[in-house]
XYZ file of N, CA and C in Angstrom:
681
model
N 0.850 -1.277 -0.030
C 0.120 -0.132 0.006
C 0.849 1.370 0.008
N 2.147 1.269 0.650
C 2.907 2.295 0.865
C 3.486 2.603 -0.384
N 3.899 1.610 -1.184
C 4.390 1.788 -2.648
C 3.282 2.197 -3.486
N 2.140 1.901 -3.426
C 1.081 2.534 -4.023
C 0.811 4.017 -4.110
N 0.801 4.440 -2.683
C 0.897 5.909 -2.381
C 2.028 6.567 -2.902
N 3.194 6.064 -2.816
C 4.529 6.671 -3.538
C 4.258 6.834 -4.967
N 3.811 5.865 -5.481
C 3.706 5.732 -7.026
C 2.671 6.800 -7.505
N 1.679 6.702 -6.628
C 0.367 7.984 -6.982
C 1.180 9.315 -6.763
N 2.003 9.656 -5.794
C 2.566 10.797 -5.549
C 3.435 11.116 -6.712
N 4.195 10.244 -7.077
C 5.150 10.379 -8.314
C 4.539 10.769 -9.523
N 3.211 10.111 -9.830
C 2.506 10.318 -10.999
C 1.976 11.700 -10.933
N 1.482 12.031 -9.705
C 0.859 13.383 -9.629
C 2.038 14.398 -9.865
N 3.113 14.341 -9.273
C 4.220 15.147 -9.389
C 4.613 15.165 -10.956
N 4.810 14.223 -11.639
C 5.125 14.377 -13.040
C 3.933 15.105 -13.820
N 2.773 14.816 -13.410
C 1.870 15.469 -14.269
C 1.598 16.995 -14.071
N 2.099 17.395 -12.830
C 2.357 18.799 -12.494
C 3.610 19.360 -13.241
N 4.650 18.671 -13.430
C 5.735 19.098 -13.956
C 5.481 19.294 -15.422
N 4.858 18.343 -16.142
C 4.528 18.179 -17.449
C 3.572 19.062 -17.764
N 2.594 19.229 -16.975
C 1.508 20.609 -17.204
C 2.247 21.837 -17.098
N 3.160 21.958 -16.076
C 3.976 23.496 -16.081
C 4.840 23.684 -17.324
N 5.291 22.579 -17.809
C 6.047 22.552 -19.039
C 5.389 23.064 -20.243
N 4.176 22.405 -20.266
C 3.425 22.831 -21.517
C 2.773 23.966 -21.386
N 2.344 24.522 -20.229
C 1.800 25.910 -19.969
C 3.157 26.987 -20.354
N 4.371 26.575 -19.936
C 5.431 27.543 -20.215
C 5.475 27.565 -21.907
N 5.534 26.285 -22.372
C 5.648 26.379 -24.000
C 4.496 27.218 -24.629
N 3.548 26.972 -24.156
C 2.288 27.686 -24.856
C 2.502 29.336 -24.817
N 2.866 29.673 -23.353
C 2.903 30.945 -23.250
C 4.212 31.612 -24.012
N 5.083 30.740 -24.157
C 6.550 31.363 -24.927
C 6.045 31.445 -26.353
N 5.291 30.304 -26.969
C 4.877 30.470 -28.270
C 3.782 31.542 -28.434
N 2.912 32.144 -27.637
C 2.105 33.086 -27.734
C 3.037 34.339 -27.846
N 3.872 34.490 -26.915
C 4.927 35.542 -26.745
C 5.603 35.731 -28.295
N 6.148 34.711 -28.573
C 6.784 34.493 -29.829
C 6.011 35.315 -31.067
N 4.787 34.844 -31.081
C 3.923 35.324 -32.282
C 3.923 36.874 -32.046
N 3.480 37.189 -30.785
C 3.363 38.816 -30.565
C 4.773 39.444 -30.694
N 5.891 38.755 -30.591
C 7.055 39.631 -30.785
C 7.416 39.683 -32.511
N 7.160 38.539 -32.999
C 7.270 38.595 -34.445
C 6.381 39.561 -35.164
N 5.269 39.777 -34.742
C 4.224 40.699 -35.228
C 4.767 42.238 -35.040
N 5.600 42.315 -33.837
C 6.043 43.743 -33.459
C 7.265 44.055 -34.221
N 7.804 43.107 -35.097
C 9.066 43.491 -35.875
C 8.489 44.289 -37.080
N 7.343 44.113 -37.345
C 7.041 44.720 -38.711
C 6.597 46.112 -38.653
N 7.374 46.975 -38.829
C 7.049 48.252 -38.881
C 6.794 48.885 -40.342
N 6.664 50.124 -40.437
C 6.561 50.764 -41.927
C 7.929 50.942 -42.414
N 8.616 50.037 -42.857
C 9.751 50.129 -43.626
C 9.635 50.802 -45.095
N 8.362 50.679 -45.646
C 7.998 51.231 -46.882
C 8.529 52.795 -46.985
N 8.519 53.370 -46.011
C 8.911 54.935 -45.899
C 10.283 55.082 -46.474
N 10.902 54.073 -46.153
C 12.582 54.336 -46.559
C 12.652 54.159 -48.176
N 11.779 53.892 -48.883
C 11.970 53.849 -50.322
C 11.879 55.215 -50.922
N 11.272 56.174 -49.991
C 11.259 57.546 -50.523
C 12.347 58.449 -49.740
N 13.182 57.831 -49.020
C 14.077 58.553 -48.311
C 15.442 58.797 -49.079
N 15.630 60.025 -49.296
C 17.054 60.152 -50.262
C 18.360 59.477 -49.810
N 18.239 59.354 -48.417
C 19.336 58.753 -47.842
C 19.679 57.242 -48.562
N 18.490 56.609 -48.951
C 18.570 55.288 -49.432
C 18.164 55.049 -50.695
N 18.202 56.123 -51.555
C 18.000 56.360 -53.021
C 18.763 55.648 -53.969
N 20.156 55.407 -53.464
C 21.082 54.917 -54.305
C 21.304 53.226 -54.190
N 21.247 52.478 -55.028
C 21.302 51.246 -54.914
C 22.770 50.719 -54.506
N 23.134 50.010 -53.534
C 24.497 49.662 -53.074
C 24.835 48.162 -53.336
N 26.117 47.826 -53.705
C 26.520 46.396 -54.188
C 27.847 46.313 -53.765
N 28.265 45.086 -53.147
C 29.617 44.643 -52.884
C 29.912 43.673 -53.986
N 30.916 43.849 -54.730
C 31.415 42.906 -55.949
C 32.490 42.050 -55.134
N 32.678 41.012 -55.979
C 33.580 39.939 -55.667
C 33.105 38.895 -54.640
N 31.861 38.758 -54.322
C 31.467 37.657 -53.420
C 30.956 36.442 -54.286
N 31.511 35.540 -54.307
C 31.037 34.237 -55.144
C 30.416 33.249 -54.309
N 29.221 32.803 -54.584
C 28.497 31.804 -53.694
C 29.200 30.379 -53.986
N 29.177 29.708 -53.140
C 29.734 28.268 -52.885
C 28.686 27.320 -52.737
N 28.919 26.093 -52.941
C 28.057 25.225 -52.390
C 28.673 24.262 -51.297
N 27.987 24.496 -50.080
C 28.522 24.008 -48.799
C 28.707 22.629 -48.870
N 29.743 22.293 -48.092
C 30.188 20.758 -47.867
C 29.859 20.484 -46.313
N 30.134 21.294 -45.483
C 30.231 21.219 -44.019
C 29.068 21.834 -43.234
N 28.916 22.961 -43.350
C 27.708 23.830 -42.846
C 27.626 25.153 -43.372
N 26.530 25.850 -43.336
C 26.373 27.188 -44.149
C 27.126 27.958 -43.272
N 27.067 28.057 -41.939
C 28.138 28.994 -40.955
C 29.633 28.936 -41.615
N 29.991 27.732 -41.729
C 31.464 27.628 -42.069
C 31.650 28.160 -43.631
N 30.581 27.855 -44.404
C 30.501 28.535 -45.803
C 30.493 29.852 -46.018
N 29.678 30.460 -45.154
C 29.545 31.874 -45.225
C 30.878 32.570 -44.837
N 31.665 31.882 -43.698
C 32.944 32.502 -43.569
C 33.905 32.308 -44.772
N 33.912 31.030 -45.262
C 34.769 30.971 -46.419
C 34.350 31.867 -47.411
N 33.124 32.290 -47.699
C 32.786 33.175 -48.897
C 33.257 34.656 -48.587
N 33.383 34.988 -47.337
C 33.642 36.320 -46.749
C 35.284 36.319 -46.757
N 35.863 35.219 -46.417
C 37.328 35.078 -46.473
C 37.872 35.285 -47.748
N 37.187 34.551 -48.941
C 37.615 34.646 -50.186
C 37.479 36.120 -50.672
N 36.310 36.612 -50.382
C 36.161 38.103 -50.940
C 37.170 38.878 -50.185
N 37.651 38.808 -49.022
C 38.650 39.542 -48.363
C 39.970 39.120 -48.736
N 40.094 38.312 -49.459
C 41.643 37.712 -50.081
C 42.225 36.874 -49.117
N 41.504 36.123 -48.169
C 41.902 35.171 -47.461
C 41.958 33.697 -47.717
N 42.107 32.700 -47.063
C 42.276 31.419 -47.572
C 41.443 30.386 -46.427
N 40.735 31.010 -45.684
C 39.714 30.078 -44.691
C 38.999 29.439 -45.531
N 38.749 28.266 -45.355
C 37.721 27.147 -45.850
C 36.861 26.571 -44.893
N 35.738 25.960 -45.378
C 34.873 25.106 -44.438
C 35.921 24.022 -43.792
N 36.616 23.179 -44.736
C 37.414 22.161 -44.125
C 38.575 22.583 -43.344
N 39.072 23.917 -43.493
C 40.028 24.292 -42.401
C 39.283 24.644 -41.183
N 38.298 25.059 -41.063
C 37.509 25.508 -39.982
C 37.083 24.032 -39.321
N 36.468 23.078 -40.000
C 36.191 21.886 -39.399
C 37.654 21.021 -38.901
N 38.572 21.412 -39.610
C 39.800 20.624 -39.136
C 40.262 21.220 -37.894
N 40.205 22.747 -37.574
C 40.434 23.301 -36.506
C 39.629 22.813 -35.206
N 38.321 22.720 -35.316
C 37.598 22.143 -34.255
C 37.109 20.665 -34.227
N 36.994 20.085 -35.340
C 36.522 18.765 -35.318
C 34.978 18.621 -35.355
N 34.271 19.857 -35.328
C 32.793 19.885 -35.410
C 32.618 21.253 -35.951
N 31.128 21.555 -35.792
C 30.664 22.821 -36.261
C 30.298 23.609 -35.116
N 31.020 24.958 -34.969
C 30.745 25.743 -33.794
C 29.943 26.977 -34.054
N 29.279 27.130 -35.190
C 28.425 28.300 -35.560
C 27.147 27.970 -35.640
N 26.745 27.248 -34.762
C 25.128 26.770 -34.788
C 24.216 27.827 -34.244
N 24.634 28.792 -33.480
C 23.969 29.896 -32.991
C 24.272 31.091 -33.313
N 23.647 32.191 -33.453
C 24.000 33.437 -34.208
C 25.155 33.932 -33.142
N 25.180 33.972 -31.934
C 26.245 34.437 -31.200
C 27.558 33.767 -31.278
N 27.325 32.207 -31.464
C 28.667 31.764 -31.701
C 29.121 31.899 -33.199
N 28.326 32.197 -34.269
C 28.810 32.638 -35.444
C 29.588 33.745 -35.318
N 28.753 34.863 -34.723
C 29.590 36.251 -34.518
C 30.860 36.038 -33.817
N 31.080 35.066 -32.696
C 32.221 35.163 -32.175
C 33.278 34.289 -33.214
N 32.879 33.552 -33.994
C 33.944 32.919 -34.733
C 34.172 34.086 -36.051
N 33.292 34.935 -36.407
C 33.680 35.854 -37.399
C 34.614 36.689 -36.547
N 34.476 37.100 -35.295
C 35.690 38.177 -34.825
C 36.995 37.406 -34.722
N 36.763 36.095 -34.310
C 38.178 35.397 -34.171
C 38.789 35.174 -35.582
N 38.038 34.888 -36.544
C 38.727 34.474 -37.964
C 39.082 35.793 -38.779
N 38.527 36.846 -38.243
C 38.786 38.300 -39.165
C 39.150 39.260 -38.154
N 40.296 39.217 -37.442
C 40.624 40.382 -36.608
C 40.593 41.661 -37.134
N 40.835 41.896 -38.347
C 40.703 43.019 -38.943
C 39.394 44.029 -38.927
N 38.342 43.000 -38.731
C 37.083 43.653 -38.621
C 36.480 43.392 -37.246
N 35.501 44.270 -36.933
C 34.385 43.892 -35.772
C 33.103 43.593 -36.295
N 32.634 42.265 -35.896
C 31.347 41.689 -36.240
C 30.441 42.007 -35.195
N 29.474 42.490 -35.357
C 28.531 42.648 -34.383
C 27.058 42.093 -34.568
N 26.612 41.258 -33.689
C 25.356 40.503 -33.760
C 24.155 41.504 -33.247
N 23.238 41.385 -34.423
C 21.990 42.258 -34.130
C 20.611 41.208 -34.197
N 19.884 41.274 -33.329
C 18.694 40.164 -33.285
C 17.458 41.038 -32.901
N 16.203 40.407 -33.471
C 15.069 41.044 -33.173
C 14.893 42.435 -33.666
N 15.553 42.805 -34.648
C 15.570 43.991 -35.283
C 14.091 44.607 -35.903
N 13.673 45.541 -35.610
C 12.463 46.021 -36.583
C 12.740 46.011 -38.037
N 12.007 45.877 -38.885
C 12.127 45.602 -40.256
C 13.093 46.997 -40.936
N 12.539 47.950 -40.580
C 13.133 49.336 -41.037
C 14.554 49.387 -40.447
N 14.875 49.007 -39.281
C 16.276 49.209 -38.644
C 16.975 47.988 -39.405
N 16.583 46.745 -39.473
C 17.328 45.938 -40.388
C 17.745 46.219 -41.684
N 16.788 46.877 -42.378
C 17.033 47.042 -43.871
C 18.179 48.335 -43.781
N 17.925 49.513 -42.805
C 19.048 50.516 -42.633
C 20.360 49.980 -42.475
N 20.407 49.008 -41.420
C 21.930 48.411 -41.115
C 22.498 47.693 -42.193
N 21.770 46.838 -42.920
C 22.255 46.138 -44.136
C 22.689 47.309 -44.941
N 21.937 48.116 -45.305
C 22.229 49.260 -46.341
C 23.622 49.862 -46.100
N 23.760 50.345 -44.733
C 24.915 51.233 -44.442
C 26.135 50.311 -44.451
N 25.864 48.975 -44.138
C 27.122 48.255 -44.120
C 27.646 47.806 -45.564
N 26.717 47.582 -46.502
C 26.845 47.440 -47.904
C 27.517 48.769 -48.418
N 27.031 49.935 -47.990
C 27.497 51.139 -48.581
C 28.735 51.501 -48.198
N 29.241 50.767 -47.162
C 30.739 50.947 -46.689
C 31.729 49.890 -47.365
N 30.960 49.208 -48.190
C 31.695 48.118 -49.004
C 31.933 46.881 -48.527
N 30.989 46.412 -47.293
C 31.150 44.995 -46.821
C 29.929 44.181 -46.804
N 29.878 42.965 -47.336
C 28.728 42.128 -47.300
C 28.615 41.669 -45.854
N 27.129 41.467 -45.888
C 26.383 41.331 -44.585
C 25.705 39.763 -44.306
N 26.482 38.980 -43.461
C 25.882 37.844 -42.933
C 24.722 38.051 -42.383
N 23.727 36.982 -42.785
C 22.353 37.135 -42.248
C 21.814 35.595 -41.789
N 20.967 35.533 -40.705
C 20.277 34.450 -40.491
C 18.816 34.629 -41.225
N 18.459 33.306 -41.759
C 17.142 33.564 -42.581
C 16.697 32.089 -42.850
N 15.440 31.786 -43.515
C 14.943 30.807 -43.814
C 15.268 30.405 -45.334
N 15.697 29.351 -45.665
C 15.907 29.023 -46.918
C 15.679 27.555 -47.307
N 15.318 27.399 -48.551
C 14.947 25.976 -48.916
C 16.111 25.288 -49.582
N 16.282 24.070 -49.135
C 17.128 23.159 -49.535
C 16.446 22.034 -50.374
N 16.337 22.176 -51.811
C 15.506 21.519 -52.416
C 14.079 22.003 -51.970
N 13.246 21.059 -51.585
C 11.927 21.398 -51.100
C 11.757 21.438 -49.602
N 12.738 21.485 -49.083
C 12.688 21.650 -47.625
C 13.255 22.962 -46.958
N 12.512 23.409 -46.116
C 12.861 24.761 -45.535
C 13.820 24.437 -44.589
N 14.945 25.224 -44.222
C 15.813 25.111 -43.266
C 16.319 26.578 -42.642
N 16.802 26.452 -41.536
C 17.358 27.578 -40.865
C 18.950 27.848 -41.316
N 19.095 29.034 -41.882
C 20.550 29.103 -42.891
C 21.133 30.341 -42.604
N 22.435 30.325 -42.980
C 23.272 31.589 -42.980
C 23.358 31.947 -44.427
N 23.429 33.095 -44.939
C 23.966 33.485 -46.134
C 24.413 35.021 -46.117
N 25.005 35.345 -47.315
C 25.613 36.620 -47.282
C 24.825 37.671 -48.301
N 24.565 38.934 -47.732
C 23.728 39.909 -48.331
C 24.807 40.551 -49.143
N 24.561 40.782 -50.446
C 25.932 41.406 -51.058
C 25.165 42.858 -51.724
N 23.887 42.956 -51.926
C 23.393 44.146 -52.424
C 21.961 44.479 -52.133
N 21.634 45.841 -52.257
C 20.275 46.160 -52.034
C 20.085 47.502 -52.506
N 18.741 47.587 -53.125
C 18.207 48.500 -53.723
C 16.850 48.990 -53.072
N 16.946 49.849 -52.136
C 15.762 50.067 -51.418
C 14.657 50.763 -52.318
N 14.928 51.645 -53.022
C 13.967 52.354 -53.819
C 13.476 51.247 -54.864
N 14.291 50.603 -55.334
C 13.725 49.468 -56.345
C 13.267 48.191 -55.752
N 13.158 48.142 -54.516
C 12.666 47.118 -53.528
C 13.281 45.613 -54.103
N 14.576 45.554 -54.072
C 15.534 44.474 -54.231
C 16.517 44.042 -53.247
N 16.811 42.966 -53.054
C 18.060 42.592 -52.320
C 18.574 41.461 -53.086
N 19.935 41.245 -52.980
C 20.806 40.298 -53.691
C 21.480 39.525 -52.539
N 21.379 38.132 -52.564
C 22.072 37.469 -51.525
C 22.808 36.319 -52.133
N 23.998 36.140 -51.694
C 24.697 34.996 -52.013
C 24.571 33.748 -51.011
N 23.886 32.615 -51.640
C 23.243 31.579 -50.909
C 24.264 30.516 -50.776
N 24.814 29.934 -49.745
C 25.805 28.818 -49.916
C 25.325 27.574 -50.223
N 24.016 27.460 -50.646
C 23.484 26.336 -51.218
C 23.646 26.333 -52.812
N 24.516 27.313 -53.256
C 25.241 27.290 -54.398
C 24.730 28.170 -55.510
N 24.058 29.440 -55.003
C 23.632 30.287 -55.983
C 23.425 31.567 -55.380
N 23.100 32.587 -56.393
C 22.551 33.961 -55.764
C 21.202 34.114 -56.090
N 20.618 34.648 -54.962
C 19.185 34.942 -54.924
C 19.012 36.529 -55.163
N 17.906 36.877 -55.830
C 17.304 38.376 -55.837
C 15.921 38.202 -55.562
N 15.605 39.006 -54.520
C 14.292 39.079 -53.910
C 13.808 40.232 -53.620
N 12.441 40.561 -53.502
C 11.971 41.658 -52.962
C 12.235 41.895 -51.512
N 12.190 43.342 -51.145
C 12.398 43.377 -49.508
C 11.393 42.633 -48.757
N 10.047 42.528 -49.271
C 9.210 41.817 -48.447
C 9.459 40.309 -48.448
N 9.899 39.695 -49.516
C 10.380 38.466 -49.646
C 11.388 38.254 -48.581
N 12.307 39.215 -48.458
C 13.630 39.025 -47.734
C 13.273 38.956 -46.178
N 12.151 40.024 -46.011
C 11.871 40.169 -44.382
C 10.982 38.937 -44.053
N 10.274 38.221 -44.887
C 9.479 37.330 -44.554
C 10.336 36.137 -44.181
N 11.622 36.060 -44.884
C 12.548 34.936 -44.632
C 13.504 35.278 -43.272
N 13.726 36.602 -43.073
C 14.565 36.853 -41.878
C 13.783 36.609 -40.515
N 12.361 36.929 -40.834
C 11.415 36.671 -39.630
C 11.071 35.259 -39.442
N 11.415 34.480 -40.444
C 11.028 33.089 -40.416
C 9.580 32.844 -40.869
N 8.835 33.721 -41.111
C 7.403 33.539 -41.398
C 7.239 32.629 -42.633
N 8.345 32.791 -43.566
C 8.380 32.202 -44.887
C 8.496 30.561 -44.430
N 8.940 30.244 -43.484
C 9.280 28.800 -43.281
C 8.008 28.145 -42.887
N 7.573 27.344 -43.846
C 6.241 26.505 -44.019
C 6.417 25.391 -42.920
N 5.318 25.224 -42.227
C 5.019 24.003 -41.325
C 6.308 23.769 -40.552
N 6.997 24.792 -39.866
C 8.318 24.973 -39.058
C 7.750 23.704 -37.789
N 8.644 22.857 -37.680
C 8.810 21.879 -36.596
C 8.725 22.555 -35.273
N 7.596 21.987 -34.389
C 7.438 22.622 -32.991
C 8.777 22.642 -32.303
N 9.731 21.823 -32.478
C 10.886 22.007 -31.809
C 11.831 23.010 -31.971
N 11.651 23.653 -33.501
C 12.221 24.793 -33.926
C 11.566 26.017 -33.429
N 10.296 26.012 -33.430
C 9.476 27.053 -32.912
C 9.796 27.462 -31.335
N 9.911 26.167 -30.682
C 10.337 26.472 -29.374
C 11.718 27.054 -29.287
N 12.637 26.637 -30.036
C 13.803 27.330 -30.116
C 13.926 28.879 -30.349
N 13.082 29.241 -31.249
C 12.809 30.727 -31.451
C 12.011 31.238 -30.091
N 11.132 30.598 -29.713
C 10.337 30.984 -28.428
C 11.204 31.207 -27.223
N 12.234 30.319 -27.226
C 13.189 30.324 -25.960
C 14.255 30.939 -26.083
N 14.598 31.753 -27.081
C 15.573 32.509 -27.473
C 16.852 31.743 -28.066
N 16.898 30.427 -28.339
C 17.851 29.742 -28.930
C 18.279 30.414 -30.255
N 17.291 30.419 -31.177
C 17.208 30.994 -32.303
C 16.942 32.371 -32.432
N 17.123 33.439 -33.274
C 16.506 34.632 -33.203
C 16.056 35.074 -34.616
N 15.015 35.872 -34.603
C 14.360 36.498 -35.898
C 15.015 37.699 -36.258
N 14.996 38.176 -37.501
C 15.495 39.374 -38.029
C 16.873 39.601 -37.271
N 17.754 38.737 -37.776
C 19.040 38.727 -37.095
C 20.194 38.931 -38.211
N 20.884 39.813 -38.101
C 22.068 40.212 -39.058
C 23.400 40.362 -38.254
N 24.376 40.240 -39.113
C 25.945 40.386 -38.422
C 26.467 41.724 -39.297
N 26.514 42.999 -38.593
C 27.348 43.979 -39.217
C 28.718 43.898 -39.026
N 29.411 44.096 -40.001
C 30.916 43.985 -40.067
C 31.510 45.318 -40.466
N 32.361 45.904 -39.414
C 33.078 47.073 -39.740
C 34.654 46.841 -39.623
N 35.397 47.582 -40.396
C 36.928 47.548 -40.316
C 37.342 48.155 -39.072
N 38.108 47.202 -38.370
C 38.621 47.779 -36.997
C 39.350 48.701 -37.114
N 39.438 49.714 -36.015
C 40.086 50.822 -35.933
C 41.296 50.957 -35.055
């Protein structure tokens, strides 16, 4: 009988823990939805702003087809553009694993591999601020790493790529995608992917990753020449 009471108490305890976890997950998902909606401000006003009237583009960025990871591939593309020799394989050989799975870890690796530059991680930016930061970095002649949703074949993925051009007035963004090609998108399409709203049927574990801050929406990495 004592064992039965203990088992009952354990079952009740587990039910409470599971219920609390489910409640926390639901609250986090609701807050995520609200946070995503809050990112969408009136960026269209920038199209008539003289400060962003000129299209900007960084030449010399060649897309590659990743062999190890998109984070390592973006670092390789940036290195090649900068005249360096870092490759996906050299990074993997250095660590024996992939160390760029989160935005902050990618930023840390950019700062380690490119000491002549300072990389800053920006996350959950309002749409207009994201556009302005990308534009200003490109105007300074430096490509911009970005976290976004991208398709590998027919499957959506969380992905890093390198923004190389932007025409705000003309409603156009150019991105070197390490799936092996260059993409040209409208700003609306670009923002749908940086907010991950374009990611159809996102698995619940990834949604929870965004809800609990493991992954971030509207996240970019501005790169400045160190002084």
